[in-house]
Every structure is written in C-alpha cells, then in structure tokens.
Coordinates of C-alpha atoms in Angstrom, one line a residue:
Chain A
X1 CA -38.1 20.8 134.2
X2 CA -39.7 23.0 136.7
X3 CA -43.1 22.4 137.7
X4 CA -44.3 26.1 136.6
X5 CA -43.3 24.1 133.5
X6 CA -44.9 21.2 133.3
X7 CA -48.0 23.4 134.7
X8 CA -47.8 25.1 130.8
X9 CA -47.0 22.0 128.8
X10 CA -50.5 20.6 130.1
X11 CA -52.2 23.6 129.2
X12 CA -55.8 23.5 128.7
X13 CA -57.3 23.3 125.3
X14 CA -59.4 26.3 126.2
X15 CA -57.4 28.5 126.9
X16 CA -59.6 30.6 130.0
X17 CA -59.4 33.9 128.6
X18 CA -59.9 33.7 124.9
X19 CA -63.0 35.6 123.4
X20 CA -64.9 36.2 120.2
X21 CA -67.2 39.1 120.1
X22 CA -70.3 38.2 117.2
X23 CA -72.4 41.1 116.7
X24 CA -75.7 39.9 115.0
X25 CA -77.6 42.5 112.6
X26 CA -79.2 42.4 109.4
X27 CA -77.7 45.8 108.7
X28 CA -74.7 45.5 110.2
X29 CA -73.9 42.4 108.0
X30 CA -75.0 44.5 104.5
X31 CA -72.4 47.2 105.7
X32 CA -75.2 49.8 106.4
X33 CA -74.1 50.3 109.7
X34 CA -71.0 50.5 111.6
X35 CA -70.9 47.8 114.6
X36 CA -70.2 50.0 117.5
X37 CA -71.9 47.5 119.3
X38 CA -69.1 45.1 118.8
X39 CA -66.4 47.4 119.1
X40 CA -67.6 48.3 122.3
X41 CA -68.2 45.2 123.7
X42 CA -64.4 43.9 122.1
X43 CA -62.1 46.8 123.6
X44 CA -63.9 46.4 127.5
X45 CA -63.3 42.8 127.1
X46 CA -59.6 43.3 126.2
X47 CA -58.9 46.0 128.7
X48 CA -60.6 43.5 131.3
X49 CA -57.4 41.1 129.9
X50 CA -59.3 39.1 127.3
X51 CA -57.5 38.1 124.2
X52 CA -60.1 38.4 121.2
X53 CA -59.7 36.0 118.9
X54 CA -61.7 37.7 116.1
X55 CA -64.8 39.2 115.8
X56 CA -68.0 38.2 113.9
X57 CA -70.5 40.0 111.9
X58 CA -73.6 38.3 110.9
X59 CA -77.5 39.1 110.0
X60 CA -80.2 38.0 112.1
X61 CA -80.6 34.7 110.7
X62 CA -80.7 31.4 112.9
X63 CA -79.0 29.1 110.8
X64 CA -75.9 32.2 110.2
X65 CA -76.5 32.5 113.9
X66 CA -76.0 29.2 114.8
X67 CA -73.2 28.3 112.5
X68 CA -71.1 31.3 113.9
X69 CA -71.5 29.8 117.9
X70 CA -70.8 26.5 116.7
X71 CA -67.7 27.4 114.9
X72 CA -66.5 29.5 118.2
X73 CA -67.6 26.6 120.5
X74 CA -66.5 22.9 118.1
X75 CA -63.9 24.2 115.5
X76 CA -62.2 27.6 117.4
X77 CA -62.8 26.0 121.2
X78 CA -62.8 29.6 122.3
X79 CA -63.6 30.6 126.6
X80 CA -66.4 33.0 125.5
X81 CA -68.8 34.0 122.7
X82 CA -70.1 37.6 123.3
X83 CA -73.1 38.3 120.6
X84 CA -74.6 41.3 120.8
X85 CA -78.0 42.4 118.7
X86 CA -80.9 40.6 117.8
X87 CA -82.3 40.5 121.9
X88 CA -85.2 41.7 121.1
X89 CA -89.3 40.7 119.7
X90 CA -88.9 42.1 116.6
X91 CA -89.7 39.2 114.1
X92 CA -86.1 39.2 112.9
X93 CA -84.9 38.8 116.7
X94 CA -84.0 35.2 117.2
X95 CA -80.1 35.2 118.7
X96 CA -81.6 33.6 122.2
X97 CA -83.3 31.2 120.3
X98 CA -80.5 30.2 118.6
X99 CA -78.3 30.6 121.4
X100 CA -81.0 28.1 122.9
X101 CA -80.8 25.4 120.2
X102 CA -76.6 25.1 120.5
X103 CA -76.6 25.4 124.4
X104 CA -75.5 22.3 126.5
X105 CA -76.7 23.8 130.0
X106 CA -78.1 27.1 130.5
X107 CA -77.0 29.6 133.2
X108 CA -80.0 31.5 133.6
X109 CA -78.7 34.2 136.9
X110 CA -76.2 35.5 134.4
X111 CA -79.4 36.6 132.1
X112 CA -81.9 37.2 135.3
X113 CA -78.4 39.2 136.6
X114 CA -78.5 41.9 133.3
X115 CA -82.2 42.2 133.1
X116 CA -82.7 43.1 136.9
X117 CA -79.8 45.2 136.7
X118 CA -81.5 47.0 133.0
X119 CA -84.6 47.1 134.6
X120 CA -83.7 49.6 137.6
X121 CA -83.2 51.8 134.5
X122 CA -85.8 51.4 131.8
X123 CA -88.9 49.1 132.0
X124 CA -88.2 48.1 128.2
X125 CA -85.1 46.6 129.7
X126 CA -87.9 43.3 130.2
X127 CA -88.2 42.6 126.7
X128 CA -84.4 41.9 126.1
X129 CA -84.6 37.7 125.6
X130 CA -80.9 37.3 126.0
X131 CA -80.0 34.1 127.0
X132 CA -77.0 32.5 128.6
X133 CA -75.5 29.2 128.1
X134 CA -72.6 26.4 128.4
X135 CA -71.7 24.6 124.9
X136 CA -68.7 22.4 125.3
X137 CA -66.1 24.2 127.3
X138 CA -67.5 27.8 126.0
X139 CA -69.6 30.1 127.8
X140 CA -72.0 31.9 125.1
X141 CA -73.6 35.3 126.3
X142 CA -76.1 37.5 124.6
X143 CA -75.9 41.2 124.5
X144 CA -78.9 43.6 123.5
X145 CA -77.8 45.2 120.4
X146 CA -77.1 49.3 121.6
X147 CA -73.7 50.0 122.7
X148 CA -74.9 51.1 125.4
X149 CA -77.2 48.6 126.8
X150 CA -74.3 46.1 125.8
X151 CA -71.8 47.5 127.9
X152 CA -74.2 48.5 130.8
X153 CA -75.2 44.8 130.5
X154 CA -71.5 43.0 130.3
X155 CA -70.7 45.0 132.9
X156 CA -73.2 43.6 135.4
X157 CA -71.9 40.0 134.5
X158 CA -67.6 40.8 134.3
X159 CA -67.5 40.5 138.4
X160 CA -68.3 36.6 138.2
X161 CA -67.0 36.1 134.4
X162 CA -63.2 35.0 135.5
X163 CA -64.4 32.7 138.0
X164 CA -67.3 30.8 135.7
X165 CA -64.9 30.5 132.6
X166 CA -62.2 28.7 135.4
X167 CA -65.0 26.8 136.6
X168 CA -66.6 25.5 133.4
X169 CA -63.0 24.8 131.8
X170 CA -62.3 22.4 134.9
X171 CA -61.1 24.5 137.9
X172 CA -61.0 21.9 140.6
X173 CA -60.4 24.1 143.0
X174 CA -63.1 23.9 145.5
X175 CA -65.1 26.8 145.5
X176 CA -66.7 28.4 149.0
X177 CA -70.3 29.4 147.3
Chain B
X1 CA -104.2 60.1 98.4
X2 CA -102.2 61.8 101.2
X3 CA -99.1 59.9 102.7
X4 CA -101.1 59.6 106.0
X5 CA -104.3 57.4 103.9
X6 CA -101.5 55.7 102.2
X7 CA -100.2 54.3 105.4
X8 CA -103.7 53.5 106.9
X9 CA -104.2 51.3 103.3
X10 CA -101.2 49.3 104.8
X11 CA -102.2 49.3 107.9
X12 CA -100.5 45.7 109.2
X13 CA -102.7 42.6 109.4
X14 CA -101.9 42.5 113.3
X15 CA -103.6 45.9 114.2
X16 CA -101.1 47.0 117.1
X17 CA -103.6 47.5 119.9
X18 CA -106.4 44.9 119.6
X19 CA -106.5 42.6 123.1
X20 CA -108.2 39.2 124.1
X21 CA -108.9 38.3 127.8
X22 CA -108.4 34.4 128.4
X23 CA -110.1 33.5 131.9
X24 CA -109.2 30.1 132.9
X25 CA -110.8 28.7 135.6
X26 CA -112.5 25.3 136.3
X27 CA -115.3 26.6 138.6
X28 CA -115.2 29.5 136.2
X29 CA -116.1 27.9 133.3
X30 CA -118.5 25.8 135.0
X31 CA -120.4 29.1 136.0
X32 CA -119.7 28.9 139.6
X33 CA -117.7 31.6 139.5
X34 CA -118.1 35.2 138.7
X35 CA -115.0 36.1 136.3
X36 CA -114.0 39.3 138.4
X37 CA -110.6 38.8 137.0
X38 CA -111.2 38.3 133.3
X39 CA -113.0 41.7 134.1
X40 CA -110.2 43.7 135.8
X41 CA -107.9 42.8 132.9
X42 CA -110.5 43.9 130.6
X43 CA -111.0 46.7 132.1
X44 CA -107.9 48.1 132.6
X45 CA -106.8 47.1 128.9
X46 CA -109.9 48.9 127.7
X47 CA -109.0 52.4 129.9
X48 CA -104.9 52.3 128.4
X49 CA -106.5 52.5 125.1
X50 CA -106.7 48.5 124.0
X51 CA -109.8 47.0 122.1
X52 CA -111.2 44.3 123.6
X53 CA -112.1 41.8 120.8
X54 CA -113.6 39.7 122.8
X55 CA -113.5 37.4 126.3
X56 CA -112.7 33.7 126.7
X57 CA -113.6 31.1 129.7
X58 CA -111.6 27.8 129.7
X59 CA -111.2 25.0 132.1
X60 CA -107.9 24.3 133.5
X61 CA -107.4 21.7 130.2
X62 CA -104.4 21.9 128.9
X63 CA -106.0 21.1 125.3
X64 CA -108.6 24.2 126.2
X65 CA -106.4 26.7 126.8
X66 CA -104.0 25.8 123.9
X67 CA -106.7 26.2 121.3
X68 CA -107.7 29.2 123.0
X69 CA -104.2 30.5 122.6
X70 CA -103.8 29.1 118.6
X71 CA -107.4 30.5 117.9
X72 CA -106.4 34.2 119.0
X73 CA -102.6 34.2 117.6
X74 CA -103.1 32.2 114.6
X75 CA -107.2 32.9 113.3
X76 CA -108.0 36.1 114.7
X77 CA -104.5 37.5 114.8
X78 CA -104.7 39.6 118.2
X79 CA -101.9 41.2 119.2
X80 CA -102.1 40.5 122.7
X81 CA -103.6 38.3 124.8
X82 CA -103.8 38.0 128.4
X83 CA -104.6 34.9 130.1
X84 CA -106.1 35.1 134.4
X85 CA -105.7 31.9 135.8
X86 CA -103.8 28.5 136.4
X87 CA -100.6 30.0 137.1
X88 CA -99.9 28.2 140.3
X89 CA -98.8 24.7 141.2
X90 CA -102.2 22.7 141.9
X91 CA -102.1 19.9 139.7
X92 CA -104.9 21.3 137.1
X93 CA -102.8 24.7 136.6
X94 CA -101.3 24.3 133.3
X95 CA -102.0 27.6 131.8
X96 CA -98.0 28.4 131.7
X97 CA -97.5 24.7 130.7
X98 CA -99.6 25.0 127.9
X99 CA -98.2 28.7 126.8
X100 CA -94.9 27.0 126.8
X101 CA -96.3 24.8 124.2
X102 CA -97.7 27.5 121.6
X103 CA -94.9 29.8 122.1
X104 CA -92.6 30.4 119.2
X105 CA -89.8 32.6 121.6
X106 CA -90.3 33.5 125.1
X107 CA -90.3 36.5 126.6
X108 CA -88.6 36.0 130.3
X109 CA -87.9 39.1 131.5
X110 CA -91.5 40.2 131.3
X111 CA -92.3 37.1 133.6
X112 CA -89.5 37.8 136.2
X113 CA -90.0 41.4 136.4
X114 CA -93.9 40.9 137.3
X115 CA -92.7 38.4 139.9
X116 CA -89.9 40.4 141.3
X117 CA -92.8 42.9 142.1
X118 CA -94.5 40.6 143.7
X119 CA -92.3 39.4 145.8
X120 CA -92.0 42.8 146.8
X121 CA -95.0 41.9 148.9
X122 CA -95.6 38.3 149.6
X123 CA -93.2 35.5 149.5
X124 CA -95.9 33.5 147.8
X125 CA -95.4 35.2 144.6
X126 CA -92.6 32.7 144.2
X127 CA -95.0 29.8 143.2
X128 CA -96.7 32.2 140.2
X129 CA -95.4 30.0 137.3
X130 CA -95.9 32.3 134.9
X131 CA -94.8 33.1 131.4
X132 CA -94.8 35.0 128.6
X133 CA -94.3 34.2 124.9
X134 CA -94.8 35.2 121.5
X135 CA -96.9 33.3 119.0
X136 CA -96.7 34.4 115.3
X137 CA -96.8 38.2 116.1
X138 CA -99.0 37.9 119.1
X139 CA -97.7 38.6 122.7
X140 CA -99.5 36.2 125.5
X141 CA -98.5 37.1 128.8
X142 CA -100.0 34.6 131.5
X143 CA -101.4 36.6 135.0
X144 CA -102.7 35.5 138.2
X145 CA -105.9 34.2 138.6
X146 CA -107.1 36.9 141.7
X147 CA -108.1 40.4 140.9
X148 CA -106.0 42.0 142.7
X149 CA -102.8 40.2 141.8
X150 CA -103.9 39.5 138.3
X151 CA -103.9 43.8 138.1
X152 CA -100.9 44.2 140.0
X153 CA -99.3 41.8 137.5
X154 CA -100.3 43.6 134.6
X155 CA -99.2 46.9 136.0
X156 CA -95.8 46.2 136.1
X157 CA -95.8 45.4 132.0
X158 CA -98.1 47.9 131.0
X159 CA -94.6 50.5 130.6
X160 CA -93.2 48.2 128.4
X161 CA -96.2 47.0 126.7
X162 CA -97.4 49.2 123.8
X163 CA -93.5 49.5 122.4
X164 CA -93.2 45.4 122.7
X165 CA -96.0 45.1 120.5
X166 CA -95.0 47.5 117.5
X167 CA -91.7 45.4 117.6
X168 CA -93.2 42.6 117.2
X169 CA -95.7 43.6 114.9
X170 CA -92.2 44.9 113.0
X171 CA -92.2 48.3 113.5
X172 CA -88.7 49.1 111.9
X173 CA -87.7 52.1 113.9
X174 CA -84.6 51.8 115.6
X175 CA -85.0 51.5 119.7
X176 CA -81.8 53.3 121.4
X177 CA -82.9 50.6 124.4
Chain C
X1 CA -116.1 8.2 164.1
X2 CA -115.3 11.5 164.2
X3 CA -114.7 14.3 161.8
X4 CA -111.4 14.4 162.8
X5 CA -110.6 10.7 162.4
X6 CA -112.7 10.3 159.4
X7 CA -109.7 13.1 157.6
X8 CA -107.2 10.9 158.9
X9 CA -108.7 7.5 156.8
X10 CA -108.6 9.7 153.8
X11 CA -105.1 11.1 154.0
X12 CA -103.2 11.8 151.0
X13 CA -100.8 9.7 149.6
X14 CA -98.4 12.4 149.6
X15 CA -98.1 13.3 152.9
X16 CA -97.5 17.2 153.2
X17 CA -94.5 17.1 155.1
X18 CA -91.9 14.3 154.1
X19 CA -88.7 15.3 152.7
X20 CA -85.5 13.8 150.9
X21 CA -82.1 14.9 151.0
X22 CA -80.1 14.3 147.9
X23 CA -76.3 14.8 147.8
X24 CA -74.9 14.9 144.7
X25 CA -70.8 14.8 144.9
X26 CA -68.1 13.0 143.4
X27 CA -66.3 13.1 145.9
X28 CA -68.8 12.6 148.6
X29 CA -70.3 9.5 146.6
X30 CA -66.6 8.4 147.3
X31 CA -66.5 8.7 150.7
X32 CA -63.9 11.6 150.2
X33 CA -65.8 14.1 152.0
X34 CA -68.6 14.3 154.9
X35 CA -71.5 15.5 153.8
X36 CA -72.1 18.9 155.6
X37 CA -74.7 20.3 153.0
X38 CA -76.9 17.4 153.0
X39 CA -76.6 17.5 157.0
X40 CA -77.7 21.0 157.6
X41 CA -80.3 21.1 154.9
X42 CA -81.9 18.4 156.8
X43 CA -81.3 19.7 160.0
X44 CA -83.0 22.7 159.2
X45 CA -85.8 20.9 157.5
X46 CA -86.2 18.9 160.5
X47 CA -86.3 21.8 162.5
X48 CA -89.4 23.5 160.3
X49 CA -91.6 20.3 160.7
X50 CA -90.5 18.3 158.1
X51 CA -90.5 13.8 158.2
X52 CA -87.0 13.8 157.1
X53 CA -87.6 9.9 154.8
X54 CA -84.3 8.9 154.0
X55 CA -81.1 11.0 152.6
X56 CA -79.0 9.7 149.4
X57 CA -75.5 10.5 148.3
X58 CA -75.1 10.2 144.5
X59 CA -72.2 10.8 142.4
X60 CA -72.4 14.1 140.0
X61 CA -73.8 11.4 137.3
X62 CA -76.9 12.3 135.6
X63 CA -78.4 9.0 134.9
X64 CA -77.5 8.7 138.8
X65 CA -79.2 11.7 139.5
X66 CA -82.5 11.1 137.7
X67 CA -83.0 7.5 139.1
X68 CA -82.7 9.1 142.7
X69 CA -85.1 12.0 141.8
X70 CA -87.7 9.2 140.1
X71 CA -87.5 6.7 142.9
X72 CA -88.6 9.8 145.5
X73 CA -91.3 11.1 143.5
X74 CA -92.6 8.1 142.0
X75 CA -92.2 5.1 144.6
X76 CA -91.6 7.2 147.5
X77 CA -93.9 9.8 146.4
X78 CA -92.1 12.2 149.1
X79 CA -93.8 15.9 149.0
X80 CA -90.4 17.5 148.9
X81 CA -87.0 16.6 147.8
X82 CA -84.4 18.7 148.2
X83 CA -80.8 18.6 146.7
X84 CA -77.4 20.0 147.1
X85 CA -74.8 20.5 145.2
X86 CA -73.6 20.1 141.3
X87 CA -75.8 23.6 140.3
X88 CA -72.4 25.4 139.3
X89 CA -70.8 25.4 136.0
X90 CA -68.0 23.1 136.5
X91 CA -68.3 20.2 133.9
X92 CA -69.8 17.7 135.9
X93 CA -72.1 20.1 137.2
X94 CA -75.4 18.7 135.7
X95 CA -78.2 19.0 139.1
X96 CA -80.3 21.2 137.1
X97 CA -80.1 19.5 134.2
X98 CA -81.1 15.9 135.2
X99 CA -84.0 18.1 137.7
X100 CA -85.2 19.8 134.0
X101 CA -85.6 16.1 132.5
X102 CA -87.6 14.6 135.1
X103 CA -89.5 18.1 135.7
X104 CA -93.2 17.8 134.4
X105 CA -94.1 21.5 135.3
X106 CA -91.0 24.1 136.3
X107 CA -91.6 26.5 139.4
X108 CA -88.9 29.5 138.0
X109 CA -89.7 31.7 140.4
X110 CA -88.6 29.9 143.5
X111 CA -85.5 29.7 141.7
X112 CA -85.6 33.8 140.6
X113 CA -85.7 34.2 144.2
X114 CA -83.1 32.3 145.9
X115 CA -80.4 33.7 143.2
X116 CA -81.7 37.1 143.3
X117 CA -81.3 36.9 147.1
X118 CA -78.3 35.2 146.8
X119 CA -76.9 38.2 144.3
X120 CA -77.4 40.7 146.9
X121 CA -74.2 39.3 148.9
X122 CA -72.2 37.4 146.2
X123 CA -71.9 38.6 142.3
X124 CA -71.0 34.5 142.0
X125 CA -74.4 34.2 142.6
X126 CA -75.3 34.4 139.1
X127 CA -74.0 31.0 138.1
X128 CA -75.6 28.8 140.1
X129 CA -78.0 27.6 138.5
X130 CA -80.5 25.8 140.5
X131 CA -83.8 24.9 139.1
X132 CA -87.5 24.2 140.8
X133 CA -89.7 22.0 139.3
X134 CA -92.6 19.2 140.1
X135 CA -92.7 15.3 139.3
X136 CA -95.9 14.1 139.9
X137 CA -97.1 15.6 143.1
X138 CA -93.3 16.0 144.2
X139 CA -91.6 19.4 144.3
X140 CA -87.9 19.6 143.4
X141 CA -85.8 21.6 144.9
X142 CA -81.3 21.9 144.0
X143 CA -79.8 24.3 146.4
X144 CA -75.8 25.0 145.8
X145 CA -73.4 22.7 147.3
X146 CA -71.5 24.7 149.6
X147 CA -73.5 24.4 153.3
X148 CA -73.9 28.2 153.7
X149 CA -74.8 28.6 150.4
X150 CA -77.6 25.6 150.6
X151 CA -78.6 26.8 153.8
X152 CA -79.0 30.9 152.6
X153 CA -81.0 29.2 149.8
X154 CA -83.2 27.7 151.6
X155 CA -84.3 30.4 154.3
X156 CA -85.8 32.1 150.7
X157 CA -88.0 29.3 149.9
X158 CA -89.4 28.1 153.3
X159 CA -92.1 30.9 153.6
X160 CA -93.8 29.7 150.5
X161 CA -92.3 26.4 150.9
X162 CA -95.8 24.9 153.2
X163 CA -98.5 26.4 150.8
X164 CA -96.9 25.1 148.0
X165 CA -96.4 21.9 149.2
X166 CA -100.2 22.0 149.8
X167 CA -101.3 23.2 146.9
X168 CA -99.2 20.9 144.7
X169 CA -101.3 17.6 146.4
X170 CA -104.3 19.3 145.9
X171 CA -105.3 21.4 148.6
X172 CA -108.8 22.6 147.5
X173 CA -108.6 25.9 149.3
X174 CA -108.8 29.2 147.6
X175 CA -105.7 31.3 148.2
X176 CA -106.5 34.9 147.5
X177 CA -103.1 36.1 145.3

C-alpha cells in the first residue's frame, strides 16, 4: 500500500473543500423571490473548486437560522457555511446574531476584511453586521443579501479561504504569518 | 382621506428622525465642565434635519448611562441617540461597556469605519472603544468625548445614517446595497 | 522633600512601563522550538523603554492561558502583557479566546489596526484573530506567532501604546481627541 494511499484512507472527516450555500430571506423561503443570491454565491464557489453539498433556503428566523448552521456544522460536518441575506438592521435581520449564538471562536478580519473593502464603494456598506465564525471544524460566513454585494464580498475573502479551511481542519503545517 | 393623510395616520411609533444627545462626563455632570461636545452633536444633528428631543448629562456610572440609554430606546422611543464621552480606556470610561449591555445587535461596521477615519490622522484613535448597537428600534452610536473628534466621528456615519434608521424602523423597501 | 520625591512616594501600583511576554506554543511549552517571537517582542519592548518582568511559555491550553494572563494582571499587576502566538484558526488556536474571558473592557480598535495594517501585505491577514482588552488596570495585548508577523504587529500599536498605558492607570490629564 502506497503511502499516497494510506494518505486517503485517513482522510479527514471534513473533507476541506466541501460547502453549503444558506441563503436567509423571508421571501425567499415563501417562494416570492428567486434566490439569485445563492446561486451566485454557489456557482463562484464551485468554479473556485468547491464541491456544494446542497443549498439552503430559510426565512429570517433565528431559531430556522440556527438549526440550518447547526445541521451544516454537527450532523453534515461540512468545510464551509456561506449564508447570504438577513446582514442588515432591519428588525427581521438577525443571521449574525445567530451566526453569533452557534459560533465557537470568531474570526473577526474576515468581517472587518468585506466591510473595508464594501466601504471604499458605498458608505451603507457600514451597516452590513455580517459576522464570521469557527463552529467545530466549519467555518460559517455571512454574506449581505444582493447578489451583488455577496459576490463583491466573497470575493474579498476567497484569497485566504483555502488556507483557513486547511488551517482550522488541522493543517499542521507550519505556517510563515 | 387622501393616501398621503392615510400614511401620516400610520405614521410608525419610532418617528424616523427624532435624536437624543447623551453627554457623559464626570466633571461634566458635576458642572465643571461646559458640554461643548453634547453641543456640537446637537448641533450638527439639528442642521441635517434631526429633532432634538432633548439633552442628557451622566457621570461615567455605568448604571447612569445605561438607564439613560433604556429611558431613550425603551420610554421615549428615539430613534437615535448619540452618546459624547467615555469612550477611552481610563478606568471610569464605560460608556461602550455599558452600550454593550443594552444592545439587542450591534452595529460594527459603523464603529470601525469611524475609527478607520480616525486613524487616518492620529494613531490614538486606536484606543476609541467605541460601539454602536441597536436597542428595540433605536440606533445608539457611542462618539468621542472632544468636539472636534466627537464631530469628526459623526461625520463619517452621517452618509449612512438616515437610510439605517428607516431599516430599522422597518421600512420595507428593498435596498440593492 | 521635594515635589519631585514627594511623586515618587505616591507612585502607582501599576508602574507605567513593565511588560510580560507570554508564549503560547505546544510545541515551544515542549521544548520543541526556541522561542524567537517571544524574544524579539521583548527585545523590541526593551528597546522602547519598557521593565521587561518576567517572560512565560505556556502550552496552547486555555485554562493555561488564562491563569498566566490572571497571575500578570492580578498579582503582578504588570501595565502591559503582551502575547504571541495561537491567534490563527488552527484548532488549538484559542489566544483570543482565553484574552476575551479574562477581558473586563475590550480595546477593538488596536486590534482593527494591526490586521488592517497587516492586510495591506498579506490577504492571510484576515484570520488572525488577535484581540486587545484590559484586566484590571492591565492591557492585553496577542500578536501572531510567527516573529515577523508579532513584530509588524507591534510597530502598529506602539504610538498609542504609552498614552494608553497611562490613561488605563489613571492618568488624570485631559487628552484633547
């Protein structure tokens, strides 16, 4: 048995590039509007080499919130959760704050990261919440809820997203900064 | 009854523009001190088209400030309020300490943009503790205790301002970001 | 007795100037590697003006990590403590963590800063994930645990780093911004 082998029989039970996309949105989730959104934010993260597990569509409701990052993170053991929606200070907005309540450790530059990067475009970018945690093995990242502000904002985080998912599944390779 | 009366009969119990200046300040609130900040703010609320309910002077109490805070979100219903004072890291600033307490979801981008600015121009902006929340559907956004950096502060928010509070008041139009 | 010695009688029991360096490594704790980081953060604390106290190596153990932070800022009482190391993502990466649960009062923008300079080289800047806070009359400091990386950190803090060593003991002076 060659040790190429042996590497693959001792995989990891997260496997690093697995994803689910969750798009949050109370409309979304009555079928009053079509999750572009999500659909976005799935097909860069496949042509970026991510396999997406499934996808997600839920209304802006903590505990449905909640439940949907939990099953990802506990049941599904997925590398990443990608929400997108629900960023925002409407009252309904609440997917950091649940995004909060299931995270382990927080990552806060990957949200600091987005905003700045928003901000040099639109000063609304500041009231996106999003937040970015570790639960488990899976990295959970919230997206604002336009296409367009999802992508511009996944973009700004895909540069280090390889090496963190490596990293928080156990890399031990020693890491130069 | 024309549709625009009907609207005004519904006008929303959080009227979007109504503003409450929160001074703290030990030597302040012991009259030693001239509130020149609580009167910058005020002022250049009042001249972007805010009403000033009214003005507040608090020690740097941690109990003060939070029933200051609960009185304006929770009794008088303001939608925002601005707080001058106690951001820093003497042992009696508490201000952010004791927004963190009322604060039903915070608002970090606001808080690292205004710093970001800052820091722009003096490396000391890196000890402004800062933060702003939402209580109930009233924005609080902690500032400075000097004029000068308490208006520079609320300069950099005042783009995003007016459309942060009609979401949060639940203004239901959809926000292309 | 002079002014001058009279100041001296009353000095502070947190002297403004004394520093700790904690590193926290597996395999350091183990004697596996020397500890470089901890080395030239204190060198170049040293070389700023700082009583370097004592340095500590601790395992990447939170209930290791918190007794170490404790015993400097409450029997030590040391006006700065510094650490390096564990601010990643890796799983036993858990600096900020035990820094947030001994924190009383969190100092976000010193920490805004250092990644935000440290994003301007590396996009890997973004998941370190450092935090500032104060115990007591102690600031807390993590820096990364690479050398350059601690050392890059640093530099961004150390023209704020005197004042708000000052002003966290108590320094009565008024600071104008």
């Amino acid at each position: 048995m060659s040790s190429m082998q042996e590497q693959e029989s001792s995989a990891p039970l997260f496997p690093r590039r697995t994803a689910v996309v969750i798009t949050v949105s109370d409309r979304g989730a009555e079928g009053l509007r079509d999750d572009h959104s999500g659909q976005v934010v799935a097909d860069r993260l496949r042509a970026e080499g991510y396999e997406l597990r499934f996808r997600v569509l839920v209304p802006d409701d903590m505990p449905a919130i909640i439940a949907a990052l939990c099953r990802c993170a506990d049941d599904e053991k997925v590398a990443l959760v990608v929400t997108t929606g629900g960023t925002g200070v409407a009252p309904r907005d609440v997917t950091p704050d649940a995004t909060l309540q299931v995270a382990h450790r927080l990552v806060p530059g990957m949200a600091e990261a987005m905003r700045a990067a928003s901000l040099a475009r639109t000063p609304h970018a500041m009231i996106s919440r999003g937040v970015v945690g570790i639960r488990q093995a899976t990295l959970i990242v919230n997206l604002p809820g336009s296409p367009s502000g999802a992508l511009e904002n996944l973009e700004v985080i895909l540069p280090a997203l390889s090496h963190a998912l490596a990293k928080i599944q156990g890399d031990p390779s020693d890491c130069g900064q």
